[in-house]
Coordinates of C-alpha atoms in Angstrom, one line a residue:
X1 CA -113.1 186.6 196.8
X2 CA -112.4 189.6 199.0
X3 CA -116.0 189.7 200.2
X4 CA -115.9 186.0 201.1
X5 CA -112.8 186.5 203.2
X6 CA -114.5 189.3 205.1
X7 CA -117.5 187.2 205.8
X8 CA -115.3 184.5 207.4
X9 CA -113.2 186.8 209.6
X10 CA -113.6 189.0 212.6
X11 CA -111.3 191.8 213.9
X12 CA -110.5 191.8 217.6
X13 CA -110.3 195.5 218.6
X14 CA -109.0 194.7 222.1
X15 CA -107.5 197.6 224.0
X16 CA -106.9 200.5 221.7
X17 CA -103.6 202.3 222.6
X18 CA -100.2 203.1 221.3
X19 CA -97.7 200.3 220.3
X20 CA -95.7 200.6 223.6
X21 CA -98.8 199.9 225.6
X22 CA -99.7 197.0 223.4
X23 CA -96.3 195.4 224.0
X24 CA -96.7 196.0 227.8
X25 CA -100.1 194.3 227.7
X26 CA -98.5 191.3 225.8
X27 CA -95.8 190.9 228.4
X28 CA -98.3 191.3 231.2
X29 CA -100.7 188.7 229.8
X30 CA -97.9 186.3 229.0
X31 CA -96.5 186.6 232.5
X32 CA -99.9 186.0 234.1
X33 CA -100.5 183.0 231.9
X34 CA -97.1 181.5 232.8
X35 CA -97.8 182.0 236.5
X36 CA -101.3 180.4 236.0
X37 CA -99.9 177.3 234.3
X38 CA -97.0 176.9 236.8
X39 CA -99.1 177.6 239.9
X40 CA -101.9 175.2 238.9
X41 CA -99.5 172.5 237.7
X42 CA -97.8 172.6 241.1
X43 CA -101.1 172.2 242.8
X44 CA -101.9 169.1 240.6
X45 CA -98.4 167.7 241.3
X46 CA -98.6 168.2 245.1
X47 CA -102.1 166.7 245.4
X48 CA -101.3 163.7 243.2
X49 CA -98.0 162.8 244.9
X50 CA -99.1 163.2 248.5
X51 CA -101.3 160.3 249.7
X52 CA -102.6 162.4 252.6
X53 CA -104.2 164.7 250.1
X54 CA -106.2 162.0 248.4
X55 CA -109.5 163.2 249.8
X56 CA -112.7 164.6 248.1
X57 CA -111.7 168.2 248.9
X58 CA -108.3 167.9 247.2
X59 CA -109.9 165.8 244.4
X60 CA -112.0 168.8 243.6
X61 CA -109.1 171.2 244.0
X62 CA -107.0 169.1 241.5
X63 CA -109.8 169.2 239.0
X64 CA -110.2 173.0 239.6
X65 CA -106.5 173.5 238.8
X66 CA -106.9 171.5 235.6
X67 CA -109.9 173.5 234.7
X68 CA -108.1 176.8 235.4
X69 CA -105.3 175.9 233.0
X70 CA -107.7 175.0 230.2
X71 CA -109.8 178.1 231.0
X72 CA -106.9 180.5 230.8
X73 CA -105.4 178.7 227.8
X74 CA -108.5 179.4 225.6
X75 CA -108.0 183.2 226.0
X76 CA -104.6 184.4 227.2
X77 CA -102.1 183.1 224.6
X78 CA -104.2 184.4 221.7
X79 CA -104.7 187.8 223.4
X80 CA -100.9 188.0 224.1
X81 CA -100.1 187.3 220.5
X82 CA -102.6 189.8 219.3
X83 CA -101.1 192.5 221.4
X84 CA -97.5 191.7 220.5
X85 CA -97.9 191.0 216.7
X86 CA -100.8 193.3 216.1
X87 CA -102.6 190.5 214.2
X88 CA -106.1 191.2 215.3
X89 CA -107.9 189.0 212.7
X90 CA -109.6 185.8 213.9
X91 CA -111.4 183.5 211.6
X92 CA -115.1 182.8 212.0
X93 CA -114.4 179.1 213.0
X94 CA -111.7 180.0 215.5
X95 CA -113.9 182.7 217.0
X96 CA -116.8 180.1 217.4
X97 CA -114.4 177.6 218.9
X98 CA -112.9 180.1 221.3
X99 CA -116.4 181.1 222.5
X100 CA -117.5 177.4 222.8
X101 CA -114.6 176.4 225.0
X102 CA -114.5 179.6 227.0
X103 CA -118.3 179.1 227.8
X104 CA -117.7 175.5 228.6
X105 CA -114.8 176.0 231.1
X106 CA -116.4 179.2 232.6
X107 CA -119.7 177.5 233.2
X108 CA -118.0 174.3 234.5
X109 CA -116.0 176.5 237.0
X110 CA -119.3 177.9 238.4
X111 CA -120.6 174.4 239.0
X112 CA -117.3 173.4 240.5
X113 CA -117.5 176.1 243.1
X114 CA -121.0 174.9 244.0
X115 CA -119.8 171.3 244.3
X116 CA -116.8 172.4 246.5
X117 CA -119.2 174.3 248.7
X118 CA -121.4 171.2 249.2
X119 CA -118.2 169.2 250.0
X120 CA -117.2 171.7 252.7
X121 CA -120.8 171.8 254.0
X122 CA -120.8 168.0 254.4
X123 CA -117.3 168.0 256.0
X124 CA -118.2 170.6 258.6
X125 CA -121.9 169.9 259.2
X126 CA -121.9 166.1 258.9
X127 CA -118.3 165.0 259.8
X128 CA -119.3 161.5 260.9
X129 CA -121.0 160.8 257.6
X130 CA -118.6 162.7 255.4
X131 CA -116.7 159.7 253.9
X132 CA -119.9 157.8 253.3
X133 CA -121.7 160.7 251.6
X134 CA -118.7 162.0 249.6
X135 CA -117.7 158.7 248.2
X136 CA -115.5 158.4 245.1
X137 CA -118.5 157.6 242.9
X138 CA -120.4 160.7 243.9
X139 CA -117.3 162.9 243.5
X140 CA -116.7 161.6 239.9
X141 CA -120.4 162.1 239.2
X142 CA -120.3 165.7 240.4
X143 CA -117.2 166.5 238.2
X144 CA -118.7 164.9 235.1
X145 CA -122.1 166.5 235.8
X146 CA -120.4 169.9 236.0
X147 CA -118.7 169.4 232.6
X148 CA -122.0 168.2 231.1
X149 CA -123.8 171.3 232.4
X150 CA -121.1 173.5 230.9
X151 CA -121.4 171.7 227.6
X152 CA -125.1 172.3 227.4
X153 CA -124.7 176.0 228.2
X154 CA -121.8 176.5 225.7
X155 CA -123.7 174.7 222.9
X156 CA -126.8 176.8 223.3
X157 CA -124.8 180.1 223.7
X158 CA -122.5 179.5 220.8
X159 CA -125.3 178.1 218.6
X160 CA -127.6 181.1 219.2
X161 CA -124.8 183.6 218.8
X162 CA -123.5 182.3 215.5
X163 CA -127.0 181.9 214.1
X164 CA -127.0 185.7 213.8
X165 CA -126.0 187.6 210.6
X166 CA -122.8 189.5 210.6
X167 CA -122.1 192.3 208.2
X168 CA -120.1 195.6 208.0
X169 CA -116.7 195.8 209.6
X170 CA -117.4 192.9 212.1
X171 CA -115.1 194.5 214.7
X172 CA -115.4 192.8 218.0
X173 CA -114.8 195.4 220.7
X174 CA -113.0 192.9 223.0
X175 CA -109.7 190.9 223.2
X176 CA -111.5 187.6 222.7
X177 CA -114.7 186.2 221.3
X178 CA -117.0 186.7 224.3
X179 CA -120.8 186.2 223.8
X180 CA -122.0 189.8 224.4
X181 CA -119.1 191.3 222.3
X182 CA -119.8 189.1 219.3
X183 CA -123.5 189.6 219.7
X184 CA -123.1 193.3 219.6
X185 CA -121.2 193.0 216.3
X186 CA -124.2 191.4 214.6
X187 CA -126.5 193.3 212.2
X188 CA -129.5 191.1 213.2
X189 CA -132.0 191.8 216.0
X190 CA -130.3 190.4 219.1
X191 CA -133.2 190.8 221.5
X192 CA -134.0 187.0 221.6
X193 CA -130.3 186.2 222.1
X194 CA -130.0 188.7 224.9
X195 CA -133.0 187.2 226.6
X196 CA -131.7 183.7 226.2
X197 CA -128.2 184.7 227.6
X198 CA -129.8 186.6 230.5
X199 CA -132.1 183.7 231.4
X200 CA -129.6 180.9 230.9
X201 CA -126.5 182.6 232.4
X202 CA -128.6 184.2 235.1
X203 CA -130.1 180.9 236.2
X204 CA -126.7 179.2 236.3
X205 CA -125.0 182.0 238.2
X206 CA -127.8 182.6 240.6
X207 CA -128.4 178.8 241.1
X208 CA -124.8 177.9 241.8
X209 CA -124.3 181.0 243.9
X210 CA -127.3 180.0 246.0
X211 CA -125.9 176.6 246.6
X212 CA -122.6 178.2 247.7
X213 CA -124.1 180.8 250.0
X214 CA -126.7 178.5 251.6
X215 CA -123.9 175.9 252.2
X216 CA -121.7 178.5 253.8
X217 CA -124.6 179.9 255.8
X218 CA -125.0 176.5 257.5
X219 CA -121.2 176.2 257.8
X220 CA -120.9 179.5 259.7
X221 CA -123.8 178.5 262.0
X222 CA -122.1 175.2 262.7
X223 CA -118.6 176.8 263.2
X224 CA -120.0 179.3 265.7
X225 CA -121.6 176.5 267.7
X226 CA -118.4 174.5 268.0
X227 CA -117.2 174.2 271.6
X228 CA -113.4 174.8 271.1
X229 CA -111.6 177.7 269.5
X230 CA -109.2 175.3 267.8
X231 CA -112.0 173.5 266.1
X232 CA -113.6 176.8 264.9
X233 CA -110.2 178.0 263.6
X234 CA -109.5 174.7 261.7
X235 CA -113.0 174.7 260.1
X236 CA -112.8 178.3 259.2
X237 CA -109.3 178.0 257.6
X238 CA -110.5 175.2 255.3
X239 CA -113.4 177.3 254.0
X240 CA -112.2 180.9 253.9
X241 CA -110.0 180.4 250.8
X242 CA -112.9 178.9 248.9
X243 CA -115.1 181.8 249.9
X244 CA -112.5 184.3 248.6
X245 CA -112.3 182.6 245.2
X246 CA -116.1 182.3 245.1
X247 CA -116.7 186.0 245.8
X248 CA -114.1 187.1 243.2
X249 CA -115.6 184.8 240.5
X250 CA -119.3 185.3 241.0
X251 CA -119.0 189.0 241.6
X252 CA -117.3 189.6 238.2
X253 CA -119.3 187.0 236.2
X254 CA -122.6 188.4 237.6
X255 CA -121.7 191.8 236.3
X256 CA -121.0 190.5 232.9
X257 CA -123.8 188.0 232.2
X258 CA -126.6 188.0 234.8
X259 CA -127.9 191.5 234.6
X260 CA -129.8 193.5 231.9
X261 CA -127.7 195.7 229.6
X262 CA -124.6 193.6 230.0
X263 CA -123.7 194.2 226.4
X264 CA -123.9 198.0 226.6
X265 CA -120.6 198.8 228.3
X266 CA -117.8 197.2 226.3
X267 CA -114.9 199.1 227.9
X268 CA -116.0 198.0 231.4
X269 CA -116.6 194.5 230.1
X270 CA -113.1 194.2 228.8
X271 CA -111.5 195.3 232.1
X272 CA -113.7 193.0 234.2
X273 CA -113.1 190.1 231.8
X274 CA -109.4 190.2 232.7
X275 CA -110.4 189.4 236.3
X276 CA -112.3 186.2 235.7
X277 CA -110.4 184.9 232.6
X278 CA -106.9 185.6 233.7
X279 CA -106.5 186.9 237.2
X280 CA -108.7 184.5 239.1
X281 CA -107.3 181.3 237.5
X282 CA -103.8 182.7 238.4
X283 CA -104.7 183.5 242.0
X284 CA -106.6 180.3 242.8
X285 CA -103.5 178.1 243.5
X286 CA -102.0 180.8 245.7
X287 CA -105.3 181.3 247.6
X288 CA -105.6 177.6 248.3
X289 CA -101.9 177.1 249.0
X290 CA -101.3 180.1 251.3
X291 CA -104.4 179.5 253.4
X292 CA -104.2 175.7 253.5
X293 CA -102.0 174.2 256.2
X294 CA -101.9 170.7 254.7
X295 CA -100.9 171.9 251.2
X296 CA -98.2 174.2 252.8
X297 CA -96.8 171.3 254.8
X298 CA -96.8 169.0 251.7
X299 CA -95.0 171.7 249.7
X300 CA -92.4 172.3 252.4
X301 CA -91.6 168.5 252.5
X302 CA -91.2 168.4 248.7
X303 CA -88.9 171.5 248.7
X304 CA -86.7 169.9 251.4
X305 CA -86.4 166.8 249.3

């Protein structure tokens, strides 16, 4: 019976330190999660209650906020409880579920950034045709397509990873069930899995990043050619916040999944994972609020009321 229990459980090693540091990590993770939920919920509320913000750009921002809440919720509460209570055991099924939804929301976010870049490209480079091109049907299709793409990736990644054999202590050197960390725990040959992860994640990251950077390449050229400084400033202000989020997200994710040997440095992986699973979803609403004149004006009106 004991052996059966071990087969169905993993141990999340997380960050090994003394109890005081574990409590500090729990408080830090809990605080960042609370800020993430409140900040993104405020973004959703502002966009939904202000008719001026019912445009394709804010439709994507609203969906990004929903996605960030889901994305962070898969990882952060469990990690905070693990640090505070010291209960590092996670069942086989819970680990598989966490990996599935983490991969789903993470991949979908990458596609969201590409979709938002295309939206800004259309708005800046084809302003007269913007409303025709970015109609409601296309916007919904892009959001649904992003989730479907994420679903395909997470199904393949989770299926391949949990088709491996696990034996021994089954200690996952991470604070959540990430693909490279769980793969590293297996006693099977993981070469095929690593190739699949590198090919699949690499193609998604590089593909979506190319859409983003090509779109912004054309945007920069168009902005430079604008006759008035006011037009250039307005166009740049609507795009700069998106570029900041994109650079943070793709920079960290590329390090983790789109290069050979990504499973060989668990300590660096844990630190970098905090950025794209917790910090970026927390910062997104502030980045888009503080650098967006329309959102700030809407927020001021609501605070006055």
